[in-house]
PDB file of C-alpha atoms and ligand atoms in Angstrom:
ATOM      1  CA  MET A   1      -6.342 -11.184   6.564  1.00  0.00           C
ATOM      2  CA  VAL A   2      -4.766  -8.172   8.320  1.00  0.00           C
ATOM      3  CA  GLU A   3      -5.076  -7.653  12.050  1.00  0.00           C
ATOM      4  CA  ILE A   4      -3.619  -4.481  13.489  1.00  0.00           C
ATOM      5  CA  ALA A   5      -3.713  -4.692  17.264  1.00  0.00           C
ATOM      6  CA  ALA A   6      -3.050  -1.734  19.564  1.00  0.00           C
ATOM      7  CA  VAL A   7      -0.137  -0.490  17.479  1.00  0.00           C
ATOM      8  CA  ARG A   8       2.022   2.297  18.853  1.00  0.00           C
ATOM      9  CA  LYS A   9       4.806   4.082  17.021  1.00  0.00           C
ATOM     10  CA  GLN A  10       6.976   6.975  18.135  1.00  0.00           C
ATOM     11  CA  TYR A  11       9.429   9.195  16.347  1.00  0.00           C
ATOM     12  CA  GLY A  12      11.860  10.953  18.647  1.00  0.00           C
ATOM     13  CA  GLY A  13       9.563  10.708  21.658  1.00  0.00           C
ATOM     14  CA  THR A  14       6.461  11.878  19.778  1.00  0.00           C
ATOM     15  CA  ASP A  15       3.563   9.447  19.483  1.00  0.00           C
ATOM     16  CA  VAL A  16       2.714   9.127  15.817  1.00  0.00           C
ATOM     17  CA  LEU A  17       0.461   6.055  16.158  1.00  0.00           C
ATOM     18  CA  LYS A  18      -1.483   5.787  19.407  1.00  0.00           C
ATOM     19  CA  ASP A  19      -3.130   2.448  19.989  1.00  0.00           C
ATOM     20  CA  VAL A  20      -4.285   1.831  16.442  1.00  0.00           C
ATOM     21  CA  SER A  21      -6.398  -1.290  15.871  1.00  0.00           C
ATOM     22  CA  LEU A  22      -7.965  -2.329  12.607  1.00  0.00           C
ATOM     23  CA  THR A  23      -9.121  -5.528  10.913  1.00  0.00           C
ATOM     24  CA  VAL A  24      -9.055  -5.947   7.149  1.00  0.00           C
ATOM     25  CA  HIS A  25     -10.861  -8.933   5.658  1.00  0.00           C
ATOM     26  CA  GLU A  26      -9.711 -10.873   2.636  1.00  0.00           C
ATOM     27  CA  GLY A  27     -10.827  -9.421  -0.683  1.00  0.00           C
ATOM     28  CA  GLU A  28     -11.808  -6.089   0.841  1.00  0.00           C
ATOM     29  CA  VAL A  29     -10.647  -2.599  -0.007  1.00  0.00           C
ATOM     30  CA  THR A  30      -9.913  -0.319   2.932  1.00  0.00           C
ATOM     31  CA  CYS A  31      -9.278   3.345   2.216  1.00  0.00           C
ATOM     32  CA  ILE A  32      -7.507   5.401   4.864  1.00  0.00           C
ATOM     33  CA  ILE A  33      -8.256   9.110   4.748  1.00  0.00           C
ATOM     34  CA  GLY A  34      -7.373  12.003   6.997  1.00  0.00           C
ATOM     35  CA  PRO A  35      -5.326  15.177   7.292  1.00  0.00           C
ATOM     36  CA  SER A  36      -1.617  15.340   6.599  1.00  0.00           C
ATOM     37  CA  GLY A  37       0.469  14.155   9.552  1.00  0.00           C
ATOM     38  CA  ALA A  38      -2.287  11.865  10.870  1.00  0.00           C
ATOM     39  CA  GLY A  39      -0.015   8.808  10.704  1.00  0.00           C
ATOM     40  CA  LYS A  40      -1.612   7.161   7.656  1.00  0.00           C
ATOM     41  CA  SER A  41       1.628   6.529   5.814  1.00  0.00           C
ATOM     42  CA  THR A  42       3.402   5.389   8.984  1.00  0.00           C
ATOM     43  CA  LEU A  43       0.661   2.822   9.579  1.00  0.00           C
ATOM     44  CA  LEU A  44       1.071   1.447   6.050  1.00  0.00           C
ATOM     45  CA  ARG A  45       4.838   1.241   6.489  1.00  0.00           C
ATOM     46  CA  CYS A  46       4.368  -0.627   9.755  1.00  0.00           C
ATOM     47  CA  ILE A  47       2.243  -3.258   7.993  1.00  0.00           C
ATOM     48  CA  ASN A  48       5.141  -4.380   5.825  1.00  0.00           C
ATOM     49  CA  ARG A  49       7.715  -3.680   8.489  1.00  0.00           C
ATOM     50  CA  LEU A  50       9.403  -0.761   6.781  1.00  0.00           C
ATOM     51  CA  GLU A  51       8.992   0.646  10.295  1.00  0.00           C
ATOM     52  CA  LYS A  52       9.300  -1.202  13.588  1.00  0.00           C
ATOM     53  CA  LEU A  53       6.516  -0.939  16.139  1.00  0.00           C
ATOM     54  CA  ASP A  54       6.923   0.470  19.620  1.00  0.00           C
ATOM     55  CA  GLY A  55       3.918  -1.477  20.838  1.00  0.00           C
ATOM     56  CA  GLY A  56       1.143  -3.794  19.704  1.00  0.00           C
ATOM     57  CA  ALA A  57       1.307  -6.266  16.842  1.00  0.00           C
ATOM     58  CA  ILE A  58       0.380  -6.673  13.206  1.00  0.00           C
ATOM     59  CA  TYR A  59      -0.676  -9.987  11.695  1.00  0.00           C
ATOM     60  CA  VAL A  60      -0.882 -10.609   7.962  1.00  0.00           C
ATOM     61  CA  ASP A  61      -2.255 -13.964   6.809  1.00  0.00           C
ATOM     62  CA  GLY A  62      -2.124 -15.141  10.405  1.00  0.00           C
ATOM     63  CA  ARG A  63       1.584 -14.434  10.768  1.00  0.00           C
ATOM     64  CA  MET A  64       2.969 -11.751  13.019  1.00  0.00           C
ATOM     65  CA  VAL A  65       4.914  -9.354  10.810  1.00  0.00           C
ATOM     66  CA  GLY A  66       8.555  -9.063  11.871  1.00  0.00           C
ATOM     67  CA  TYR A  67       8.471 -11.978  14.308  1.00  0.00           C
ATOM     68  CA  GLU A  68       8.493 -15.750  14.295  1.00  0.00           C
ATOM     69  CA  VAL A  69       7.477 -18.280  16.866  1.00  0.00           C
ATOM     70  CA  ARG A  70      10.441 -20.276  18.166  1.00  0.00           C
ATOM     71  CA  GLY A  71       9.190 -22.974  20.499  1.00  0.00           C
ATOM     72  CA  SER A  72       7.053 -21.049  22.934  1.00  0.00           C
ATOM     73  CA  ARG A  73       8.885 -17.744  22.418  1.00  0.00           C
ATOM     74  CA  LEU A  74       8.361 -14.934  19.994  1.00  0.00           C
ATOM     75  CA  GLN A  75      11.564 -13.904  18.297  1.00  0.00           C
ATOM     76  CA  GLU A  76      12.136 -10.724  16.334  1.00  0.00           C
ATOM     77  CA  LEU A  77      13.268 -11.438  12.787  1.00  0.00           C
ATOM     78  CA  LYS A  78      16.449  -9.942  11.381  1.00  0.00           C
ATOM     79  CA  GLU A  79      15.966  -7.615   8.408  1.00  0.00           C
ATOM     80  CA  ARG A  80      17.027 -10.357   5.973  1.00  0.00           C
ATOM     81  CA  ALA A  81      14.403 -12.718   7.359  1.00  0.00           C
ATOM     82  CA  VAL A  82      11.655 -10.101   7.032  1.00  0.00           C
ATOM     83  CA  ALA A  83      12.088 -10.061   3.239  1.00  0.00           C
ATOM     84  CA  PRO A  84      10.159 -13.316   2.611  1.00  0.00           C
ATOM     85  CA  GLN A  85       7.274 -12.013   4.747  1.00  0.00           C
ATOM     86  CA  ARG A  86       7.320  -8.760   2.835  1.00  0.00           C
ATOM     87  CA  ALA A  87       7.230 -10.624  -0.484  1.00  0.00           C
ATOM     88  CA  HIS A  88       3.563 -11.415   0.171  1.00  0.00           C
ATOM     89  CA  ILE A  89       2.787  -7.719   0.578  1.00  0.00           C
ATOM     90  CA  GLY A  90       2.954  -5.457  -2.464  1.00  0.00           C
ATOM     91  CA  MET A  91       3.521  -1.770  -1.929  1.00  0.00           C
ATOM     92  CA  VAL A  92       2.993   1.138  -4.295  1.00  0.00           C
ATOM     93  CA  PHE A  93       4.364   4.516  -3.265  1.00  0.00           C
ATOM     94  CA  GLN A  94       3.567   8.079  -4.172  1.00  0.00           C
ATOM     95  CA  ARG A  95       6.834   8.201  -6.119  1.00  0.00           C
ATOM     96  CA  PHE A  96       7.072   5.236  -8.419  1.00  0.00           C
ATOM     97  CA  ASN A  97      10.641   4.174  -7.482  1.00  0.00           C
ATOM     98  CA  LEU A  98      11.264   2.342 -10.738  1.00  0.00           C
ATOM     99  CA  PHE A  99      14.875   1.527 -11.629  1.00  0.00           C
ATOM    100  CA  PRO A 100      15.728   4.282 -14.146  1.00  0.00           C
ATOM    101  CA  HIS A 101      18.324   2.291 -16.083  1.00  0.00           C
ATOM    102  CA  ARG A 102      16.115  -0.736 -16.612  1.00  0.00           C
ATOM    103  CA  THR A 103      13.326  -1.143 -19.125  1.00  0.00           C
ATOM    104  CA  VAL A 104       9.729  -1.592 -18.045  1.00  0.00           C
ATOM    105  CA  LEU A 105       9.972  -5.360 -18.530  1.00  0.00           C
ATOM    106  CA  GLU A 106      13.279  -5.567 -16.626  1.00  0.00           C
ATOM    107  CA  ASN A 107      11.778  -3.579 -13.759  1.00  0.00           C
ATOM    108  CA  ILE A 108       8.925  -6.043 -13.470  1.00  0.00           C
ATOM    109  CA  ILE A 109      10.904  -9.289 -13.636  1.00  0.00           C
ATOM    110  CA  GLU A 110      13.676  -8.150 -11.265  1.00  0.00           C
ATOM    111  CA  ALA A 111      12.127  -9.227  -7.958  1.00  0.00           C
ATOM    112  CA  PRO A 112      10.501 -12.476  -9.152  1.00  0.00           C
ATOM    113  CA  VAL A 113      13.808 -13.609 -10.704  1.00  0.00           C
ATOM    114  CA  LEU A 114      16.155 -12.459  -7.928  1.00  0.00           C
ATOM    115  CA  VAL A 115      14.006 -12.911  -4.825  1.00  0.00           C
ATOM    116  CA  LYS A 116      11.652 -15.740  -5.772  1.00  0.00           C
ATOM    117  CA  ARG A 117      14.032 -17.502  -8.204  1.00  0.00           C
ATOM    118  CA  VAL A 118      11.356 -17.673 -10.892  1.00  0.00           C
ATOM    119  CA  GLY A 119      12.790 -18.776 -14.257  1.00  0.00           C
ATOM    120  CA  LYS A 120      13.427 -15.862 -16.579  1.00  0.00           C
ATOM    121  CA  ALA A 121      11.133 -17.093 -19.375  1.00  0.00           C
ATOM    122  CA  THR A 122       8.280 -17.591 -16.922  1.00  0.00           C
ATOM    123  CA  ALA A 123       8.896 -14.202 -15.312  1.00  0.00           C
ATOM    124  CA  ILE A 124       8.841 -12.503 -18.719  1.00  0.00           C
ATOM    125  CA  ALA A 125       5.604 -14.232 -19.723  1.00  0.00           C
ATOM    126  CA  GLU A 126       3.970 -13.211 -16.440  1.00  0.00           C
ATOM    127  CA  ALA A 127       5.301  -9.652 -16.749  1.00  0.00           C
ATOM    128  CA  ARG A 128       3.797  -9.349 -20.241  1.00  0.00           C
ATOM    129  CA  ALA A 129       0.431 -10.520 -18.942  1.00  0.00           C
ATOM    130  CA  LEU A 130       0.611  -7.926 -16.177  1.00  0.00           C
ATOM    131  CA  LEU A 131       1.545  -5.173 -18.632  1.00  0.00           C
ATOM    132  CA  GLU A 132      -1.480  -6.158 -20.679  1.00  0.00           C
ATOM    133  CA  ARG A 133      -3.601  -5.898 -17.559  1.00  0.00           C
ATOM    134  CA  VAL A 134      -2.422  -2.341 -16.780  1.00  0.00           C
ATOM    135  CA  GLY A 135      -2.772  -1.317 -20.439  1.00  0.00           C
ATOM    136  CA  LEU A 136       0.939  -0.994 -21.212  1.00  0.00           C
ATOM    137  CA  ALA A 137       1.690  -4.040 -23.344  1.00  0.00           C
ATOM    138  CA  HIS A 138       3.289  -1.797 -25.978  1.00  0.00           C
ATOM    139  CA  LYS A 139       5.736  -0.225 -23.503  1.00  0.00           C
ATOM    140  CA  GLU A 140       7.785  -3.185 -22.331  1.00  0.00           C
ATOM    141  CA  ASP A 141      11.031  -1.896 -23.884  1.00  0.00           C
ATOM    142  CA  ALA A 142      10.599   1.708 -22.748  1.00  0.00           C
ATOM    143  CA  TYR A 143      12.656   3.237 -19.943  1.00  0.00           C
ATOM    144  CA  PRO A 144      10.825   4.899 -17.055  1.00  0.00           C
ATOM    145  CA  ASN A 145      11.779   8.436 -18.128  1.00  0.00           C
ATOM    146  CA  GLN A 146      10.110   7.805 -21.491  1.00  0.00           C
ATOM    147  CA  LEU A 147       6.771   7.291 -19.741  1.00  0.00           C
ATOM    148  CA  SER A 148       4.267   9.678 -18.203  1.00  0.00           C
ATOM    149  CA  GLY A 149       3.801   9.650 -14.437  1.00  0.00           C
ATOM    150  CA  GLY A 150       0.557   7.741 -14.811  1.00  0.00           C
ATOM    151  CA  GLN A 151       2.230   5.115 -16.974  1.00  0.00           C
ATOM    152  CA  GLN A 152       5.124   4.815 -14.514  1.00  0.00           C
ATOM    153  CA  GLN A 153       2.696   4.288 -11.669  1.00  0.00           C
ATOM    154  CA  ARG A 154       0.898   1.588 -13.645  1.00  0.00           C
ATOM    155  CA  VAL A 155       4.267  -0.123 -14.197  1.00  0.00           C
ATOM    156  CA  ALA A 156       4.920   0.162 -10.455  1.00  0.00           C
ATOM    157  CA  ILE A 157       1.588  -1.571  -9.801  1.00  0.00           C
ATOM    158  CA  ALA A 158       2.471  -4.327 -12.308  1.00  0.00           C
ATOM    159  CA  ARG A 159       5.865  -4.700 -10.632  1.00  0.00           C
ATOM    160  CA  ALA A 160       4.256  -5.151  -7.221  1.00  0.00           C
ATOM    161  CA  LEU A 161       1.762  -7.675  -8.645  1.00  0.00           C
ATOM    162  CA  ALA A 162       4.587  -9.687 -10.215  1.00  0.00           C
ATOM    163  CA  MET A 163       5.420 -11.017  -6.745  1.00  0.00           C
ATOM    164  CA  LYS A 164       1.875 -12.414  -6.497  1.00  0.00           C
ATOM    165  CA  PRO A 165       1.135 -10.634  -3.237  1.00  0.00           C
ATOM    166  CA  SER A 166      -1.870 -11.530  -1.117  1.00  0.00           C
ATOM    167  CA  LEU A 167      -2.147  -7.926   0.068  1.00  0.00           C
ATOM    168  CA  MET A 168      -1.496  -4.646  -1.724  1.00  0.00           C
ATOM    169  CA  LEU A 169      -0.689  -1.401   0.071  1.00  0.00           C
ATOM    170  CA  PHE A 170      -0.987   1.928  -1.743  1.00  0.00           C
ATOM    171  CA  ASP A 171       0.480   5.078  -0.216  1.00  0.00           C
ATOM    172  CA  GLU A 172      -1.128   8.064  -1.941  1.00  0.00           C
ATOM    173  CA  PRO A 173      -0.509   6.493  -5.358  1.00  0.00           C
ATOM    174  CA  THR A 174      -1.950   9.388  -7.344  1.00  0.00           C
ATOM    175  CA  SER A 175      -0.855  12.441  -5.396  1.00  0.00           C
ATOM    176  CA  ALA A 176       2.336  13.012  -7.403  1.00  0.00           C
ATOM    177  CA  LEU A 177       0.443  12.889 -10.700  1.00  0.00           C
ATOM    178  CA  ASP A 178      -0.873  15.612 -12.936  1.00  0.00           C
ATOM    179  CA  PRO A 179      -4.665  15.670 -12.552  1.00  0.00           C
ATOM    180  CA  GLU A 180      -5.325  14.325 -16.035  1.00  0.00           C
ATOM    181  CA  LEU A 181      -3.272  11.188 -15.259  1.00  0.00           C
ATOM    182  CA  VAL A 182      -4.985  10.282 -12.001  1.00  0.00           C
ATOM    183  CA  GLY A 183      -7.921   8.515 -13.650  1.00  0.00           C
ATOM    184  CA  GLU A 184      -5.876   5.908 -15.508  1.00  0.00           C
ATOM    185  CA  VAL A 185      -4.168   4.801 -12.277  1.00  0.00           C
ATOM    186  CA  LEU A 186      -7.434   4.704 -10.334  1.00  0.00           C
ATOM    187  CA  THR A 187      -8.960   2.596 -13.131  1.00  0.00           C
ATOM    188  CA  VAL A 188      -6.184   0.025 -12.755  1.00  0.00           C
ATOM    189  CA  MET A 189      -6.675   0.012  -8.979  1.00  0.00           C
ATOM    190  CA  LYS A 190     -10.409  -0.397  -9.403  1.00  0.00           C
ATOM    191  CA  ASP A 191      -9.902  -3.383 -11.727  1.00  0.00           C
ATOM    192  CA  LEU A 192      -7.567  -4.872  -9.148  1.00  0.00           C
ATOM    193  CA  ALA A 193     -10.166  -4.397  -6.420  1.00  0.00           C
ATOM    194  CA  GLU A 194     -12.809  -6.043  -8.603  1.00  0.00           C
ATOM    195  CA  SER A 195     -10.492  -9.015  -9.130  1.00  0.00           C
ATOM    196  CA  GLY A 196     -10.701  -9.645  -5.376  1.00  0.00           C
ATOM    197  CA  MET A 197      -7.335  -8.297  -4.231  1.00  0.00           C
ATOM    198  CA  THR A 198      -7.143  -7.254  -0.598  1.00  0.00           C
ATOM    199  CA  MET A 199      -6.072  -3.611  -0.642  1.00  0.00           C
ATOM    200  CA  ILE A 200      -5.272  -0.902   1.870  1.00  0.00           C
ATOM    201  CA  VAL A 201      -5.149   2.478   0.189  1.00  0.00           C
ATOM    202  CA  VAL A 202      -4.078   5.778   1.727  1.00  0.00           C
ATOM    203  CA  THR A 203      -5.703   8.314  -0.531  1.00  0.00           C
ATOM    204  CA  HIS A 204      -6.974  11.843  -0.965  1.00  0.00           C
ATOM    205  CA  GLU A 205      -9.240  10.660  -3.785  1.00  0.00           C
ATOM    206  CA  MET A 206     -12.598  10.746  -2.041  1.00  0.00           C
ATOM    207  CA  GLY A 207     -14.411   9.676  -5.225  1.00  0.00           C
ATOM    208  CA  PHE A 208     -12.334   6.504  -5.313  1.00  0.00           C
ATOM    209  CA  ALA A 209     -12.913   5.841  -1.611  1.00  0.00           C
ATOM    210  CA  ARG A 210     -16.631   6.346  -2.016  1.00  0.00           C
ATOM    211  CA  GLU A 211     -16.902   4.118  -5.066  1.00  0.00           C
ATOM    212  CA  VAL A 212     -14.419   1.326  -4.396  1.00  0.00           C
ATOM    213  CA  ALA A 213     -13.850   1.024  -0.639  1.00  0.00           C
ATOM    214  CA  ASP A 214     -15.624  -1.543   1.480  1.00  0.00           C
ATOM    215  CA  THR A 215     -14.435   0.327   4.551  1.00  0.00           C
ATOM    216  CA  VAL A 216     -13.261   3.913   4.957  1.00  0.00           C
ATOM    217  CA  VAL A 217     -10.999   4.688   7.908  1.00  0.00           C
ATOM    218  CA  PHE A 218     -10.611   8.272   9.095  1.00  0.00           C
ATOM    219  CA  MET A 219      -7.371   8.964  10.967  1.00  0.00           C
ATOM    220  CA  ALA A 220      -6.279  12.113  12.792  1.00  0.00           C
ATOM    221  CA  ASP A 221      -3.512  12.740  15.325  1.00  0.00           C
ATOM    222  CA  GLY A 222      -2.222   9.187  15.271  1.00  0.00           C
ATOM    223  CA  ARG A 223      -5.574   7.591  16.001  1.00  0.00           C
ATOM    224  CA  ILE A 224      -8.414   6.011  14.098  1.00  0.00           C
ATOM    225  CA  VAL A 225     -11.248   8.419  14.785  1.00  0.00           C
ATOM    226  CA  GLU A 226     -13.848   6.259  13.079  1.00  0.00           C
ATOM    227  CA  CYS A 227     -14.367   3.734  10.349  1.00  0.00           C
ATOM    228  CA  GLY A 228     -17.360   2.557   8.434  1.00  0.00           C
ATOM    229  CA  SER A 229     -18.845   1.964   5.019  1.00  0.00           C
ATOM    230  CA  PRO A 230     -18.354   4.794   2.508  1.00  0.00           C
ATOM    231  CA  GLY A 231     -22.100   5.446   2.550  1.00  0.00           C
ATOM    232  CA  GLN A 232     -22.113   5.915   6.294  1.00  0.00           C
ATOM    233  CA  MET A 233     -18.819   7.790   6.537  1.00  0.00           C
ATOM    234  CA  PHE A 234     -19.574  10.324   3.828  1.00  0.00           C
ATOM    235  CA  ALA A 235     -23.259  10.821   4.600  1.00  0.00           C
ATOM    236  CA  GLU A 236     -23.318  10.518   8.400  1.00  0.00           C
ATOM    237  CA  PRO A 237     -19.907  10.882   9.994  1.00  0.00           C
ATOM    238  CA  GLN A 238     -20.130  10.133  13.713  1.00  0.00           C
ATOM    239  CA  HIS A 239     -17.477  12.591  14.861  1.00  0.00           C
ATOM    240  CA  GLN A 240     -17.163  16.324  14.380  1.00  0.00           C
ATOM    241  CA  ARG A 241     -13.501  15.901  13.425  1.00  0.00           C
ATOM    242  CA  THR A 242     -14.495  13.649  10.522  1.00  0.00           C
ATOM    243  CA  ALA A 243     -17.294  15.963   9.442  1.00  0.00           C
ATOM    244  CA  ASP A 244     -14.918  18.966   9.465  1.00  0.00           C
ATOM    245  CA  PHE A 245     -12.337  17.094   7.382  1.00  0.00           C
ATOM    246  CA  LEU A 246     -14.891  15.875   4.851  1.00  0.00           C
ATOM    247  CA  HIS A 247     -16.365  19.347   4.645  1.00  0.00           C
ATOM    248  CA  ARG A 248     -12.932  20.706   3.701  1.00  0.00           C
ATOM    249  CA  VAL A 249     -12.081  18.089   1.069  1.00  0.00           C
ATOM    250  CA  LEU A 250     -15.405  17.324  -0.585  1.00  0.00           C
TER     251      LEU A 250
HETATM  252  P1  LIG B   1       0.312  11.080   6.983  1.00  0.00           P
HETATM  253  O1  LIG B   1       0.646   9.941   6.066  1.00  0.00           O
HETATM  254  O2  LIG B   1      -1.034  10.926   7.610  1.00  0.00           O
HETATM  255  O3  LIG B   1       0.477  12.428   6.353  1.00  0.00           O
HETATM  256  P2  LIG B   1       2.736  10.346   8.324  1.00  0.00           P
HETATM  257  O4  LIG B   1       2.545   8.929   8.742  1.00  0.00           O
HETATM  258  O5  LIG B   1       3.551  10.610   7.112  1.00  0.00           O
HETATM  259  O6  LIG B   1       1.311  11.049   8.218  1.00  0.00           O
HETATM  260  O7  LIG B   1       3.394  11.160   9.510  1.00  0.00           O
HETATM  261  C1  LIG B   1       2.867  11.166  10.844  1.00  0.00           C
HETATM  262  C2  LIG B   1       3.775  11.994  11.721  1.00  0.00           C
HETATM  263  O8  LIG B   1       5.008  11.330  11.884  1.00  0.00           O
HETATM  264  C3  LIG B   1       4.088  13.367  11.157  1.00  0.00           C
HETATM  265  O9  LIG B   1       4.103  14.284  12.220  1.00  0.00           O
HETATM  266  C4  LIG B   1       5.456  13.198  10.569  1.00  0.00           C
HETATM  267  O10 LIG B   1       6.162  14.402  10.612  1.00  0.00           O
HETATM  268  C5  LIG B   1       6.072  12.152  11.481  1.00  0.00           C
HETATM  269  N1  LIG B   1       7.052  11.295  10.782  1.00  0.00           N
HETATM  270  C6  LIG B   1       6.796  10.487   9.735  1.00  0.00           C
HETATM  271  N2  LIG B   1       7.894   9.810   9.366  1.00  0.00           N
HETATM  272  C7  LIG B   1       8.888  10.200  10.202  1.00  0.00           C
HETATM  273  C8  LIG B   1      10.269   9.869  10.347  1.00  0.00           C
HETATM  274  N3  LIG B   1      10.846   8.962   9.543  1.00  0.00           N
HETATM  275  N4  LIG B   1      10.968  10.484  11.325  1.00  0.00           N
HETATM  276  C9  LIG B   1      10.379  11.382  12.149  1.00  0.00           C
HETATM  277  N5  LIG B   1       9.083  11.732  12.074  1.00  0.00           N
HETATM  278  C10 LIG B   1       8.339  11.160  11.118  1.00  0.00           C
END
């Protein structure tokens, strides 16, 4: 479902991603862990083309992100043309990025109505079903600042799901939350994983990675140091770097 092939990314001459390759299969949950500055967030942003690559390629659903095939040539898509590709990829950020002057329901229907031209009645019905799913059916008329951080993040997840993505990316979705609110967001993510959604999750929540991930990827210094099943990664890391990191965080 996602093929990351020899991806390189630089910022101002510094290599932030160095030859990163990774395959994510449909319906699987991949958790990316590693120290701050490892390039985890940059890799996620490359997958939905919020960042351009300096080398390599990323394929989602068999299509090369940011490019299209024209005859026998590969042509880079303009920003406007990337939007439809990105519509298949939901992203949830550390900060929830909800529109502050719109209600919960309005936040959720915005993209389906404006980008996908879904009829408003249909969009509202689907948004209500999603709110039910994230446990916030009673909050559809609330404004974001009337909600807790955990509730806002659950709305952000519902908003991403409203576009019916085939892939969901999560960039440290719980790290801006008070500790007592982390669980409710992880529960929603776990339900989503159990429903068969393909997910790539950058997280510091080792319990979540251990319990929910099919594959755990450890990144450091712009490289994938190792990846494996949670059982293997947490019990028998193959590299000292991984062992040192896990020792610090567990
Ligand atoms: P992580 O998510 O693992 O903490 P990031 O992907 O955020 O790591 O960052 C990797 C490196 O790239 C860091 O050294 C960071 O300072 C740098 N970086 C990230 N985004 C930018 C940017 N927009 N401009 C310049 N440097 C950046």
